Tab-separated table of C-alpha atoms and ligand atoms in Angstrom:
chain	number	residue	atom	x	y	z
R	1	UNK	CA	-3.723	14.835	4.226
R	2	UNK	CA	0.281	15.836	3.890
R	3	UNK	CA	3.282	13.125	3.199
R	4	UNK	CA	6.319	13.870	3.862
R	5	UNK	CA	8.822	11.834	2.229
R	6	UNK	CA	12.656	12.188	3.386
R	7	UNK	CA	15.391	10.380	0.991
R	8	UNK	CA	18.777	10.421	-0.066
R	9	UNK	CA	16.957	10.222	-3.998
R	10	UNK	CA	14.796	12.978	-3.968
R	11	UNK	CA	14.867	12.216	-8.042
R	12	UNK	CA	13.194	9.200	-7.293
R	13	UNK	CA	9.389	10.316	-6.908
R	14	UNK	CA	8.883	13.146	-9.693
R	15	UNK	CA	7.412	10.613	-12.018
R	16	UNK	CA	5.408	8.373	-9.688
R	17	UNK	CA	3.284	11.120	-8.741
R	18	UNK	CA	2.853	12.441	-11.760
R	19	UNK	CA	0.524	10.380	-12.603
R	20	UNK	CA	-2.941	8.554	-12.758
R	21	UNK	CA	-5.031	8.990	-8.721
R	22	UNK	CA	-2.283	10.349	-7.324
R	23	UNK	CA	-2.036	13.405	-9.767
R	24	UNK	CA	-5.086	14.259	-9.553
R	25	UNK	CA	-5.323	14.049	-5.811
R	26	UNK	CA	-2.316	16.689	-5.751
R	27	UNK	CA	-3.859	18.448	-8.595
R	28	UNK	CA	-7.041	19.000	-6.230
R	29	UNK	CA	-5.155	19.916	-2.477
R	30	UNK	CA	-6.437	16.898	-1.625
R	31	UNK	CA	-3.136	15.654	-0.784
R	32	UNK	CA	0.255	17.641	-0.986
R	33	UNK	CA	3.186	15.578	-0.886
R	34	UNK	CA	6.770	17.195	-0.360
R	35	UNK	CA	10.386	15.335	-1.081
R	36	UNK	CA	13.056	16.181	1.443
R	37	UNK	CA	16.725	15.111	0.646
R	38	UNK	CA	18.260	14.002	3.366
R	39	UNK	CA	21.672	15.768	2.371
R	40	UNK	CA	20.203	18.699	3.186
R	41	UNK	CA	20.065	18.405	7.054
R	42	UNK	CA	23.978	17.764	6.818
R	43	UNK	CA	25.859	20.317	8.748
R	44	UNK	CA	29.995	18.884	7.709
R	45	UNK	CA	31.168	19.559	4.264
R	46	UNK	CA	30.847	16.498	2.387
R	47	UNK	CA	26.426	15.947	3.466
R	48	UNK	CA	27.708	12.260	4.371
R	49	UNK	CA	24.555	11.189	5.344
R	50	UNK	CA	26.024	7.631	7.025
R	51	UNK	CA	28.941	6.223	8.940
R	52	UNK	CA	30.820	2.803	9.490
R	53	UNK	CA	28.565	0.741	12.527
R	54	UNK	CA	29.827	0.608	15.575
R	55	UNK	CA	31.004	-2.678	16.702
R	56	UNK	CA	32.365	-3.390	13.081
R	57	UNK	CA	30.826	-5.618	10.764
R	58	UNK	CA	30.821	-4.151	6.961
R	59	UNK	CA	28.411	-2.314	5.454
R	60	UNK	CA	26.626	1.687	6.062
R	61	UNK	CA	24.296	2.977	9.042
R	62	UNK	CA	22.255	6.047	8.641
R	63	UNK	CA	23.310	8.415	11.154
R	64	UNK	CA	20.892	10.138	14.306
R	65	UNK	CA	21.828	13.610	13.410
R	66	UNK	CA	20.598	14.099	9.916
R	67	UNK	CA	17.771	11.972	10.273
R	68	UNK	CA	16.376	14.346	13.741
R	69	UNK	CA	17.277	17.306	12.372
R	70	UNK	CA	15.333	16.525	9.323
R	71	UNK	CA	12.228	15.615	11.032
R	72	UNK	CA	12.118	18.635	13.817
R	73	UNK	CA	11.686	20.732	10.687
R	74	UNK	CA	9.244	18.928	8.624
R	75	UNK	CA	7.289	18.148	11.649
R	76	UNK	CA	4.233	20.611	12.181
R	77	UNK	CA	3.261	21.404	15.280
R	78	UNK	CA	-0.718	22.272	14.702
R	79	UNK	CA	-1.337	18.785	13.030
R	80	UNK	CA	-1.688	15.394	14.039
R	81	UNK	CA	1.082	14.029	12.406
R	82	UNK	CA	2.892	10.919	12.585
R	83	UNK	CA	6.605	9.726	11.917
R	84	UNK	CA	7.389	6.406	10.376
R	85	UNK	CA	10.294	5.102	9.659
R	86	UNK	CA	10.540	2.366	6.316
R	87	UNK	CA	12.033	-0.335	6.784
R	88	UNK	CA	12.132	-4.309	6.246
R	89	UNK	CA	11.929	-4.335	9.833
R	90	UNK	CA	8.758	-3.043	10.112
R	91	UNK	CA	5.122	-3.835	10.746
R	92	UNK	CA	3.696	-5.922	7.696
R	93	UNK	CA	1.915	-3.012	6.110
R	94	UNK	CA	-2.304	-3.532	4.867
R	95	UNK	CA	-5.572	-1.782	3.999
R	96	UNK	CA	-5.816	-1.306	7.808
R	97	UNK	CA	-2.630	0.656	8.788
R	98	UNK	CA	-3.045	2.494	5.275
R	99	UNK	CA	-6.902	3.051	6.383
R	100	UNK	CA	-4.879	4.627	9.878
R	101	UNK	CA	-2.696	6.677	8.313
R	102	UNK	CA	-4.812	8.202	6.495
R	103	UNK	CA	-7.281	9.543	9.574
R	104	UNK	CA	-3.738	11.466	10.094
R	105	UNK	CA	-3.314	15.614	8.741
R	106	UNK	CA	1.010	14.708	8.114
R	107	UNK	CA	2.358	11.550	7.532
R	108	UNK	CA	6.420	11.870	7.379
R	109	UNK	CA	7.884	9.178	5.314
R	110	UNK	CA	11.628	7.816	5.917
R	111	UNK	CA	13.258	6.377	3.528
R	112	UNK	CA	15.620	3.691	5.370
R	113	UNK	CA	18.833	1.411	3.674
R	114	UNK	CA	18.897	-1.917	3.872
R	115	UNK	CA	22.237	-1.811	5.498
R	116	UNK	CA	20.527	0.499	8.859
R	117	UNK	CA	19.338	3.708	10.346
R	118	UNK	CA	21.545	3.842	14.027
R	119	UNK	CA	18.882	2.262	15.855
R	120	UNK	CA	17.814	5.583	17.867
R	121	UNK	CA	16.026	6.466	15.071
R	122	UNK	CA	13.160	4.297	15.436
R	123	UNK	CA	13.293	4.249	19.667
R	124	UNK	CA	12.704	7.847	20.180
R	125	UNK	CA	11.807	9.630	16.799
R	126	UNK	CA	9.615	7.085	14.632
R	127	UNK	CA	5.907	6.209	16.300
R	128	UNK	CA	5.919	2.932	13.406
R	129	UNK	CA	8.072	1.387	11.161
R	130	UNK	CA	6.587	-0.133	7.901
R	131	UNK	CA	7.504	-2.881	5.865
R	132	UNK	CA	6.170	-3.329	2.965
R	133	UNK	CA	6.661	-7.263	2.407
R	134	UNK	CA	9.880	-9.911	3.507
R	135	UNK	CA	11.655	-9.351	1.107
R	136	UNK	CA	14.282	-7.022	0.470
R	137	UNK	CA	14.626	-3.618	-0.893
R	138	UNK	CA	17.811	-1.918	-1.295
R	139	UNK	CA	16.171	1.446	0.129
R	140	UNK	CA	12.853	2.657	1.981
R	141	UNK	CA	12.036	4.861	-1.854
R	142	UNK	CA	10.038	2.201	-3.947
R	143	UNK	CA	7.791	1.433	0.004
R	144	UNK	CA	7.559	5.315	0.971
R	145	UNK	CA	5.701	5.505	-2.917
R	146	UNK	CA	2.999	2.172	-2.172
R	147	UNK	CA	2.261	3.758	1.577
R	148	UNK	CA	1.761	6.561	-0.369
R	149	UNK	CA	-0.226	5.658	-2.926
R	150	UNK	CA	-2.039	2.953	-0.515
R	151	UNK	CA	-2.677	5.417	2.110
R	152	UNK	CA	-4.369	8.390	-0.561
R	153	UNK	CA	-7.346	6.297	-1.750
R	154	UNK	CA	-8.413	6.357	1.237
R	155	UNK	CA	-8.461	9.731	1.698
R	156	UNK	CA	-12.164	10.841	1.258
R	157	UNK	CA	-12.476	12.261	-2.153
R	158	UNK	CA	-8.781	10.910	-3.586
R	159	UNK	CA	-10.620	8.133	-5.526
R	160	UNK	CA	-14.038	8.429	-7.450
R	161	UNK	CA	-17.139	6.774	-6.310
R	162	UNK	CA	-17.761	3.826	-8.213
R	163	UNK	CA	-14.440	3.269	-7.510
R	164	UNK	CA	-14.804	3.140	-3.946
R	165	UNK	CA	-18.385	1.687	-3.283
R	166	UNK	CA	-17.633	-0.824	-5.539
R	167	UNK	CA	-15.970	-4.722	-4.060
R	168	UNK	CA	-12.467	-3.618	-3.272
R	169	UNK	CA	-10.649	-6.800	-2.295
R	170	UNK	CA	-9.760	-5.701	0.701
R	171	UNK	CA	-13.137	-3.830	1.816
R	172	UNK	CA	-15.024	-6.606	1.375
R	173	UNK	CA	-12.559	-9.108	1.814
R	174	UNK	CA	-13.350	-11.053	-0.658
R	175	UNK	CA	-10.345	-11.167	-3.959
R	176	UNK	CA	-12.766	-9.130	-6.942
R	177	UNK	CA	-14.570	-11.457	-8.586
R	178	UNK	CA	-13.289	-11.242	-13.013
R	179	UNK	CA	-14.246	-8.475	-15.710
R	180	UNK	CA	-14.809	-9.306	-19.393
R	181	UNK	CA	-14.757	-6.901	-21.877
R	182	UNK	CA	-15.740	-6.847	-25.195
R	183	UNK	CA	-15.411	-8.919	-27.529
R	184	UNK	CA	-17.319	-12.323	-26.309
R	185	UNK	CA	-15.320	-14.013	-28.442
R	186	UNK	CA	-11.691	-13.395	-27.947
R	187	UNK	CA	-9.419	-15.784	-30.473
R	188	UNK	CA	-12.723	-18.966	-29.394
R	189	UNK	CA	-12.109	-17.817	-25.397
R	190	UNK	CA	-15.666	-16.258	-24.501
R	191	UNK	CA	-16.931	-14.466	-21.735
R	192	UNK	CA	-19.420	-16.479	-19.939
R	193	UNK	CA	-22.976	-16.034	-20.841
R	194	UNK	CA	-24.575	-14.999	-17.754
R	195	UNK	CA	-23.271	-11.939	-18.016
R	196	UNK	CA	-25.615	-11.219	-21.126
R	197	UNK	CA	-28.361	-12.580	-19.403
R	198	UNK	CA	-29.049	-9.207	-18.441
R	199	UNK	CA	-30.620	-11.004	-14.867
R	200	UNK	CA	-28.978	-8.975	-12.411
R	201	UNK	CA	-29.542	-11.080	-9.357
R	202	UNK	CA	-28.482	-14.153	-11.442
R	203	UNK	CA	-25.006	-12.060	-12.042
R	204	UNK	CA	-24.552	-10.817	-8.609
R	205	UNK	CA	-25.111	-14.761	-7.359
R	206	UNK	CA	-22.723	-15.754	-10.027
R	207	UNK	CA	-20.096	-12.802	-9.251
R	208	UNK	CA	-20.703	-13.511	-5.533
R	209	UNK	CA	-19.481	-17.666	-6.032
R	210	UNK	CA	-16.660	-16.368	-8.597
R	211	UNK	CA	-14.997	-13.784	-5.555
R	212	UNK	CA	-15.242	-17.262	-3.292
R	213	UNK	CA	-13.864	-20.029	-5.293
R	214	UNK	CA	-11.243	-17.394	-6.046
R	215	UNK	CA	-10.679	-16.464	-2.371
R	216	UNK	CA	-10.202	-20.545	-1.916
R	217	UNK	CA	-7.801	-20.729	-4.187
R	218	UNK	CA	-5.682	-19.031	-3.721
R	219	UNK	CA	-6.444	-16.544	-0.119
R	220	UNK	CA	-7.351	-19.544	1.844
R	221	UNK	CA	-6.298	-17.791	4.266
R	222	UNK	CA	-8.613	-14.637	3.807
R	223	UNK	CA	-11.403	-16.904	4.484
R	224	UNK	CA	-10.742	-18.271	7.324
R	225	UNK	CA	-10.610	-15.047	8.979
R	226	UNK	CA	-13.675	-13.860	7.658
R	227	UNK	CA	-17.445	-14.778	8.141
R	228	UNK	CA	-19.985	-15.782	5.283
R	229	UNK	CA	-23.124	-14.858	5.286
R	230	UNK	CA	-26.141	-17.099	4.508
R	231	UNK	CA	-25.699	-16.873	1.007
R	232	UNK	CA	-22.625	-17.343	1.014
R	233	UNK	CA	-22.226	-20.504	2.549
R	234	UNK	CA	-24.135	-21.802	0.450
R	235	UNK	CA	-22.050	-21.052	-2.834
R	236	UNK	CA	-19.356	-22.064	-0.878
R	237	UNK	CA	-20.786	-25.439	-0.508
R	238	UNK	CA	-21.691	-25.667	-4.163
R	239	UNK	CA	-18.281	-24.728	-4.633
R	240	UNK	CA	-16.562	-27.747	-2.390
R	241	UNK	CA	-20.191	-30.440	-4.948
R	242	UNK	CA	-18.169	-28.645	-8.055
R	243	UNK	CA	-14.733	-29.655	-6.311
R	244	UNK	CA	-15.684	-33.194	-5.343
R	245	UNK	CA	-17.112	-34.034	-8.604
R	246	UNK	CA	-14.350	-33.132	-11.086
I	1	6GU	CL1	10.250	-0.491	3.675
I	1	6GU	N1	12.364	-1.088	2.934
I	1	6GU	C1	13.348	-2.100	2.925
I	1	6GU	N2	14.539	-1.549	2.287
I	1	6GU	N3	12.733	-2.641	2.549
I	1	6GU	C2	12.040	-3.982	2.373
I	1	6GU	C3	10.902	-2.754	2.779
I	1	6GU	C4	11.089	-1.162	3.218
I	1	6GU	N4	9.854	-3.578	2.738
I	1	6GU	C5	9.778	-4.384	2.527
I	1	6GU	N5	11.433	-4.823	2.242
């Protein structure tokens, strides 16, 4: 799968895409990331990408021409491609949207700037507008990096098997259970003894209970939209009983 990022800050991405899982996936050819400087698609002497908004008000707005030219140049007609505009006005990015993007051969990410992008980009050029959360960033660059990482994890082979099949929060619909490693006693803070019991069924039950407890405490909204198994129902009533007692 191929990502093409259109940005006025091409230098931002160098280090972020040269480490960890993304680097490995690029080295193995499972993903390809190309960064495009929006200014390369201007035609004037000053390489101007923005202009003052019609109707007044302060701030500058991205002009449509360079953005259209960039995308038209980058888009591979032979590939199933999707053009995304990163903006705080977009659809909230989540695991389901990441999985959808991973089904395309080419994803083009246009990094907007918070003052604005000429509306004709979202009306006539982009297929999807994406926001990574309800807060404002000065530009879409960090959001683009978030999208690339989250989408890449859904590309077959990018994430190792032991990591992927495991309890991924947003595929199980529950937050992760707690993990511990050595030492058993760290400054008096002890690892739960059930984990040394060797009883795998008991450990699995304990983990599921902890995952439910954590989700109930931190993200009750996730439980509302999820169907519980009979064992989960049982553990949940146990948790609620314990809450009443304490
Ligand atoms: Cl995609 N862009 C900007 N500028 N701000 C954001 C965002 C994107 N997502 C959340 N805030």
